[in-house]
Short mmCIF file of C-alpha atoms and ligand atoms in Angstrom, two decimals:
data_model
loop_
_atom_site.label_atom_id
_atom_site.label_comp_id
_atom_site.label_asym_id
_atom_site.label_seq_id
_atom_site.Cartn_x
_atom_site.Cartn_y
_atom_site.Cartn_z
CA MET X 1 -20.01 -5.53 3.68
CA ALA X 2 -20.66 -2.07 5.42
CA SER X 3 -20.80 0.60 2.55
CA LEU X 4 -18.14 3.31 2.04
CA ASN X 5 -20.67 5.82 0.86
CA ASN X 6 -19.63 9.38 1.62
CA ARG X 7 -16.02 8.24 2.61
CA ILE X 8 -13.03 10.10 1.23
CA ALA X 9 -10.11 7.79 0.48
CA ILE X 10 -6.52 8.42 -0.58
CA VAL X 11 -4.65 5.63 -2.24
CA THR X 12 -0.97 6.15 -3.18
CA GLY X 13 0.66 4.55 -6.06
CA ALA X 14 -2.49 3.73 -7.45
CA ALA X 15 -1.80 3.95 -11.09
CA GLN X 16 -1.46 0.27 -11.48
CA GLY X 17 -1.04 -3.12 -9.60
CA LEU X 18 -2.40 -3.30 -6.06
CA GLY X 19 -3.10 0.46 -5.75
CA ALA X 20 -5.25 0.37 -8.75
CA ALA X 21 -7.24 -2.54 -7.58
CA ASP X 22 -7.76 -0.91 -4.09
CA ALA X 23 -8.97 2.35 -5.75
CA ARG X 24 -11.44 0.45 -7.91
CA VAL X 25 -12.75 -1.73 -4.98
CA LEU X 26 -13.05 1.30 -2.71
CA ALA X 27 -14.82 3.30 -5.48
CA GLU X 28 -17.07 0.36 -6.01
CA ARG X 29 -18.19 0.29 -2.42
CA GLY X 30 -19.06 4.04 -2.51
CA ALA X 31 -16.02 5.97 -1.50
CA ARG X 32 -14.67 9.08 -3.37
CA VAL X 33 -11.18 8.06 -4.28
CA VAL X 34 -8.08 10.27 -4.44
CA LEU X 35 -5.57 8.45 -6.48
CA THR X 36 -1.73 9.64 -6.28
CA ASP X 37 1.17 8.30 -8.17
CA ILE X 38 4.35 9.46 -9.95
CA ASP X 39 2.95 7.98 -13.16
CA GLU X 40 0.70 10.78 -14.26
CA GLU X 41 -0.93 9.37 -17.40
CA ARG X 42 -2.17 6.06 -16.00
CA GLY X 43 -3.10 7.53 -12.79
CA ARG X 44 -5.40 10.25 -14.40
CA ALA X 45 -6.94 7.67 -16.72
CA LEU X 46 -7.94 5.58 -14.03
CA ALA X 47 -9.24 8.41 -11.71
CA GLU X 48 -11.35 9.58 -14.49
CA GLU X 49 -12.71 5.97 -15.00
CA LEU X 50 -13.53 5.84 -11.32
CA ASP X 51 -14.93 9.34 -11.06
CA GLY X 52 -12.35 10.23 -8.66
CA ASP X 53 -9.46 12.67 -8.61
CA PHE X 54 -5.80 12.31 -9.56
CA PHE X 55 -2.98 14.10 -7.58
CA ARG X 56 0.54 13.72 -8.76
CA GLN X 57 2.65 12.68 -5.78
CA ASP X 58 6.16 11.36 -5.10
CA VAL X 59 5.43 9.83 -1.65
CA SER X 60 9.28 10.20 -0.71
CA ASP X 61 8.90 13.90 -1.13
CA GLU X 62 7.56 15.36 2.15
CA ALA X 63 6.29 18.61 0.60
CA THR X 64 3.86 16.55 -1.51
CA TRP X 65 2.08 15.21 1.49
CA ASP X 66 1.09 18.73 2.68
CA ALA X 67 -0.01 19.72 -0.85
CA LEU X 68 -2.04 16.44 -1.07
CA MET X 69 -3.73 17.09 2.45
CA ALA X 70 -4.52 20.69 1.44
CA HIS X 71 -5.98 19.50 -1.82
CA VAL X 72 -8.23 16.63 -0.31
CA LEU X 73 -9.40 18.98 2.67
CA ASP X 74 -10.06 21.94 0.46
CA ARG X 75 -11.80 19.82 -2.27
CA HIS X 76 -13.82 17.17 -0.02
CA GLY X 77 -13.64 18.81 3.53
CA GLN X 78 -12.68 15.54 5.25
CA LEU X 79 -10.36 12.40 4.84
CA ASP X 80 -11.61 9.01 6.14
CA VAL X 81 -9.19 6.52 4.51
CA LEU X 82 -5.58 6.53 3.54
CA VAL X 83 -3.80 3.62 1.93
CA ASN X 84 -0.09 3.91 2.08
CA ASN X 85 0.50 1.59 -0.92
CA ALA X 86 3.21 3.04 -3.22
CA GLY X 87 6.45 1.25 -3.39
CA ILE X 88 9.39 -0.09 -5.40
CA ALA X 89 11.19 -3.54 -5.07
CA VAL X 90 14.83 -3.45 -5.65
CA ILE X 91 16.54 -6.91 -5.78
CA HIS X 92 19.92 -7.01 -3.88
CA ASP X 93 21.34 -9.09 -1.08
CA ILE X 94 23.28 -7.82 1.91
CA GLU X 95 26.73 -8.01 0.14
CA SER X 96 25.65 -6.28 -3.10
CA ALA X 97 23.22 -3.62 -1.96
CA THR X 98 24.43 0.00 -2.23
CA THR X 99 23.79 2.65 0.07
CA GLU X 100 21.98 4.58 -2.54
CA GLU X 101 19.36 1.82 -3.12
CA TRP X 102 19.02 1.19 0.53
CA ARG X 103 18.30 4.90 1.08
CA ARG X 104 15.78 5.19 -2.05
CA THR X 105 14.03 2.07 -0.81
CA GLN X 106 13.62 3.37 2.93
CA SER X 107 12.62 6.86 1.77
CA ILE X 108 9.80 5.50 -0.61
CA HIS X 109 8.47 2.86 1.76
CA LEU X 110 9.26 4.03 5.30
CA ASP X 111 9.61 7.72 5.00
CA GLY X 112 6.57 7.88 2.71
CA THR X 113 4.30 5.77 5.13
CA PHE X 114 5.45 7.78 8.09
CA TRP X 115 4.58 11.07 6.37
CA GLY X 116 1.35 9.64 5.15
CA CYS X 117 0.37 8.41 8.78
CA GLN X 118 1.49 11.68 10.35
CA ARG X 119 -0.56 13.86 7.93
CA ALA X 120 -3.57 11.54 8.03
CA VAL X 121 -3.70 11.41 11.86
CA ARG X 122 -3.81 15.28 11.70
CA ALA X 123 -6.47 15.25 9.24
CA MET X 124 -8.56 12.53 10.81
CA LYS X 125 -8.31 13.19 14.49
CA ALA X 126 -11.50 14.92 15.00
CA ARG X 127 -13.80 12.67 13.01
CA GLY X 128 -11.82 9.22 13.03
CA GLY X 129 -10.60 7.21 10.20
CA SER X 130 -8.78 4.12 8.74
CA ILE X 131 -5.10 4.12 7.71
CA ILE X 132 -3.91 1.08 5.96
CA ASN X 133 -0.24 0.41 5.38
CA MET X 134 0.91 -1.92 2.63
CA SER X 135 3.72 -4.13 4.15
CA SER X 136 4.63 -7.54 2.83
CA ILE X 137 5.18 -11.13 4.04
CA VAL X 138 8.84 -10.25 3.74
CA GLY X 139 8.31 -7.76 6.42
CA LEU X 140 7.64 -10.63 8.62
CA GLN X 141 10.35 -12.89 7.65
CA GLY X 142 13.81 -12.23 6.17
CA SER X 143 14.54 -12.32 2.51
CA ALA X 144 18.11 -12.85 1.16
CA ASP X 145 17.30 -11.21 -2.10
CA TYR X 146 15.19 -8.12 -0.81
CA ILE X 147 17.57 -6.76 1.91
CA ALA X 148 16.34 -3.08 1.76
CA TYR X 149 12.89 -3.84 0.95
CA SER X 150 12.45 -6.46 3.69
CA ALA X 151 13.80 -4.04 6.34
CA ALA X 152 11.28 -1.21 5.09
CA LYS X 153 8.43 -3.56 5.22
CA GLY X 154 9.30 -4.80 8.65
CA GLY X 155 9.56 -0.98 9.70
CA ILE X 156 6.11 -0.29 8.20
CA ARG X 157 4.76 -3.35 10.41
CA SER X 158 6.04 -1.83 13.74
CA LEU X 159 5.09 1.99 12.54
CA THR X 160 1.82 0.89 12.13
CA LYS X 161 1.35 -0.56 15.53
CA SER X 162 2.88 2.42 17.06
CA VAL X 163 0.60 4.84 15.20
CA ALA X 164 -2.42 2.65 16.43
CA ALA X 165 -1.16 2.70 20.04
CA HIS X 166 -0.81 6.79 19.66
CA CYS X 167 -4.32 6.97 18.29
CA ARG X 168 -6.00 4.73 20.95
CA ARG X 169 -4.07 6.71 23.71
CA GLN X 170 -5.26 9.89 22.43
CA GLY X 171 -8.88 8.68 22.22
CA TYR X 172 -9.00 9.23 18.33
CA ALA X 173 -11.31 6.86 16.43
CA ILE X 174 -8.33 6.18 14.04
CA ARG X 175 -7.50 2.59 13.23
CA CYS X 176 -4.10 1.83 11.67
CA ASN X 177 -3.40 -1.68 10.33
CA SER X 178 -0.81 -3.26 8.04
CA VAL X 179 -1.65 -5.64 5.10
CA HIS X 180 0.95 -8.40 4.30
CA PRO X 181 0.52 -9.71 0.76
CA GLY X 182 2.28 -12.69 -0.37
CA ALA X 183 3.12 -12.89 -4.12
CA ILE X 184 0.40 -11.13 -6.01
CA ASN X 185 0.35 -10.95 -10.01
CA THR X 186 1.43 -7.42 -10.57
CA GLN X 187 4.21 -5.88 -12.59
CA MET X 188 6.33 -5.78 -9.48
CA VAL X 189 6.31 -9.45 -9.22
CA GLN X 190 6.42 -10.28 -12.96
CA ALA X 191 9.63 -8.45 -13.04
CA ALA X 192 10.88 -10.24 -9.89
CA LEU X 193 10.16 -13.67 -11.33
CA ARG X 194 11.61 -12.80 -14.78
CA HIS X 195 14.70 -11.87 -13.13
CA SER X 196 15.21 -14.60 -10.52
CA SER X 197 13.62 -17.60 -12.31
CA ASN X 198 13.11 -16.77 -15.99
CA ILE X 199 9.25 -17.29 -15.24
CA ASP X 200 6.89 -15.23 -17.50
CA LEU X 201 3.55 -14.70 -15.74
CA ALA X 202 1.82 -13.90 -19.06
CA GLY X 203 1.74 -17.51 -19.62
CA ALA X 204 -1.16 -19.57 -18.10
CA GLU X 205 0.93 -22.48 -17.31
CA ASP X 206 3.65 -20.42 -15.36
CA GLN X 207 0.62 -18.64 -13.40
CA GLU X 208 -0.74 -21.99 -12.46
CA ALA X 209 2.72 -23.28 -11.36
CA MET X 210 3.34 -20.23 -9.37
CA ARG X 211 -0.16 -20.43 -7.70
CA LEU X 212 0.79 -23.93 -6.45
CA GLN X 213 4.51 -23.01 -5.65
CA LEU X 214 4.18 -19.62 -4.10
CA GLY X 215 0.27 -19.27 -3.59
CA LEU X 216 0.38 -16.49 -6.09
CA GLY X 217 -2.81 -14.26 -5.90
CA GLU X 218 -4.52 -11.51 -7.67
CA PRO X 219 -4.65 -7.83 -6.87
CA LEU X 220 -8.35 -7.99 -6.03
CA ASP X 221 -7.32 -10.60 -3.21
CA ILE X 222 -5.57 -7.50 -1.47
CA ALA X 223 -8.28 -5.03 -2.49
CA ASN X 224 -10.97 -6.92 -0.60
CA MET X 225 -8.83 -7.05 2.57
CA VAL X 226 -8.32 -3.15 2.02
CA ALA X 227 -11.92 -2.40 1.65
CA PHE X 228 -12.77 -4.47 4.83
CA LEU X 229 -10.31 -2.50 6.77
CA ALA X 230 -11.61 0.79 5.40
CA SER X 231 -15.02 -0.13 6.50
CA ASP X 232 -16.91 -0.10 9.75
CA ASP X 233 -16.94 -3.82 9.53
CA ALA X 234 -13.45 -3.57 10.88
CA LYS X 235 -14.10 -1.27 13.75
CA HIS X 236 -12.54 -3.70 16.23
CA VAL X 237 -9.41 -4.44 14.00
CA ASN X 238 -6.44 -2.10 15.08
CA GLY X 239 -2.64 -2.37 15.09
CA ALA X 240 -3.10 -5.65 13.30
CA GLU X 241 -1.02 -7.44 10.68
CA MET X 242 -3.30 -8.90 8.09
CA VAL X 243 -1.52 -11.61 6.29
CA VAL X 244 -3.00 -12.36 2.64
CA ASP X 245 -0.73 -14.95 1.30
CA ASN X 246 -2.63 -18.13 0.68
CA GLY X 247 -0.72 -19.90 3.36
CA ALA X 248 2.64 -18.98 2.18
CA THR X 249 4.01 -18.00 5.67
CA ALA X 250 2.07 -20.64 7.52
CA ILE X 251 3.13 -23.93 5.25
CA LEU X 252 6.44 -25.28 4.95
CA ALA X 253 7.47 -25.91 1.23
CA GLY X 254 6.51 -29.08 -0.32
N1 LIG G 1 2.94 -7.53 -5.83
C1 LIG G 1 3.23 -8.30 -4.76
O1 LIG G 1 3.29 -9.38 -4.62
C2 LIG G 1 3.29 -7.37 -3.48
C3 LIG G 1 3.58 -8.26 -2.27
C4 LIG G 1 3.83 -7.59 -1.07
C5 LIG G 1 3.77 -6.28 -0.94
N2 LIG G 1 3.50 -5.48 -2.15
C6 LIG G 1 3.40 -4.05 -2.02
O2 LIG G 1 2.34 -3.58 -2.59
C7 LIG G 1 2.50 -2.28 -3.02
C8 LIG G 1 2.09 -2.25 -4.46
O3 LIG G 1 2.86 -3.10 -5.27
P1 LIG G 1 2.59 -3.57 -6.62
O4 LIG G 1 2.93 -5.08 -6.92
O5 LIG G 1 1.14 -3.08 -7.11
O6 LIG G 1 3.63 -2.75 -7.47
P2 LIG G 1 3.46 -1.97 -9.00
O7 LIG G 1 5.20 -1.70 -9.24
O8 LIG G 1 2.73 -2.90 -9.97
O9 LIG G 1 2.95 -0.63 -8.72
C9 LIG G 1 3.49 0.29 -7.83
C10 LIG G 1 2.93 1.70 -8.10
O10 LIG G 1 3.52 2.67 -7.14
C11 LIG G 1 4.08 3.75 -8.06
N3 LIG G 1 5.11 4.45 -7.28
C12 LIG G 1 6.30 3.93 -7.17
N4 LIG G 1 7.35 4.85 -6.63
C13 LIG G 1 6.39 5.85 -6.29
C14 LIG G 1 6.72 7.08 -5.65
N5 LIG G 1 7.77 7.29 -5.09
N6 LIG G 1 5.77 7.87 -5.34
C15 LIG G 1 4.19 7.41 -5.80
N7 LIG G 1 4.09 6.40 -6.40
C16 LIG G 1 5.24 5.64 -6.68
C17 LIG G 1 4.27 3.25 -9.37
O11 LIG G 1 4.26 4.28 -10.33
C18 LIG G 1 3.16 2.20 -9.42
O12 LIG G 1 1.99 2.63 -10.02
C19 LIG G 1 4.01 -1.89 -2.90
O13 LIG G 1 4.30 -1.16 -1.60
C20 LIG G 1 4.59 -3.29 -2.67
O14 LIG G 1 5.76 -3.32 -1.98
C21 LIG G 1 3.35 -6.04 -3.28
#
């Protein structure tokens, strides 16, 4: 795979889960990674391990995007890759969801990704770059239990294509793609399965059952896709929706 040497990458929500795996793989391939998160302790510890930087950021706070870009451009002089990964999952159906939860979900996922794309395009337009937006398979299909989350992830899917369209029309060498993971073994999914089905993914048996039933994957499965999209190997991949779900959306249950 093409090296990411001399690339400067931001990964949001990088203290744990998919963001941590993305940061690790990008660093292993040669990028200098700026990790952002609201979880300062874990984020800082991982940044140190990866010889990267940590920047405390709540992606739903617009001002933090300007501060982050100023920090990155001041310290590194360029931005090549942005992974808009930070997220939360609140379980509610259309009847039980509250306006507050709806707005909080949209503000972290959709507002955060919008501000990230906007600031990254401004920072990257002279040199080019790659923007990778974390959506989900529930951004492609409906979900009774994740009403706000599913709507936000669907919005990220079309926001991504519109950013790609703008950059191509303007002649910027910026690619923008969305990644659509199925169920991946992180704290987010562990909490969801405990809540919905009393399943404990700490147990090998439950993990195996979920692998068969849901196509459960590991964070590295997503990080490898992110590293590909970040690299020049993906130079012709733009505005695409990369589904990484072990067939979950392609195969009928059973
Ligand atoms: N795990 C899955 O199966 C799965 C599937 C599809 C999509 N995703 C998406 O992948 C992304 C990562 O999910 P994960 O499973 O690693 O979740 P996770 O809960 O393990 O980690 C999420 C990280 O985001 C951080 N975060 C939360 N709110 C933030 C905010 N406002 N600002 C900055 N950081 C914030 C958390 O502190 C945490 O470090 C999310 O966007 C999620 O929706 C996950």
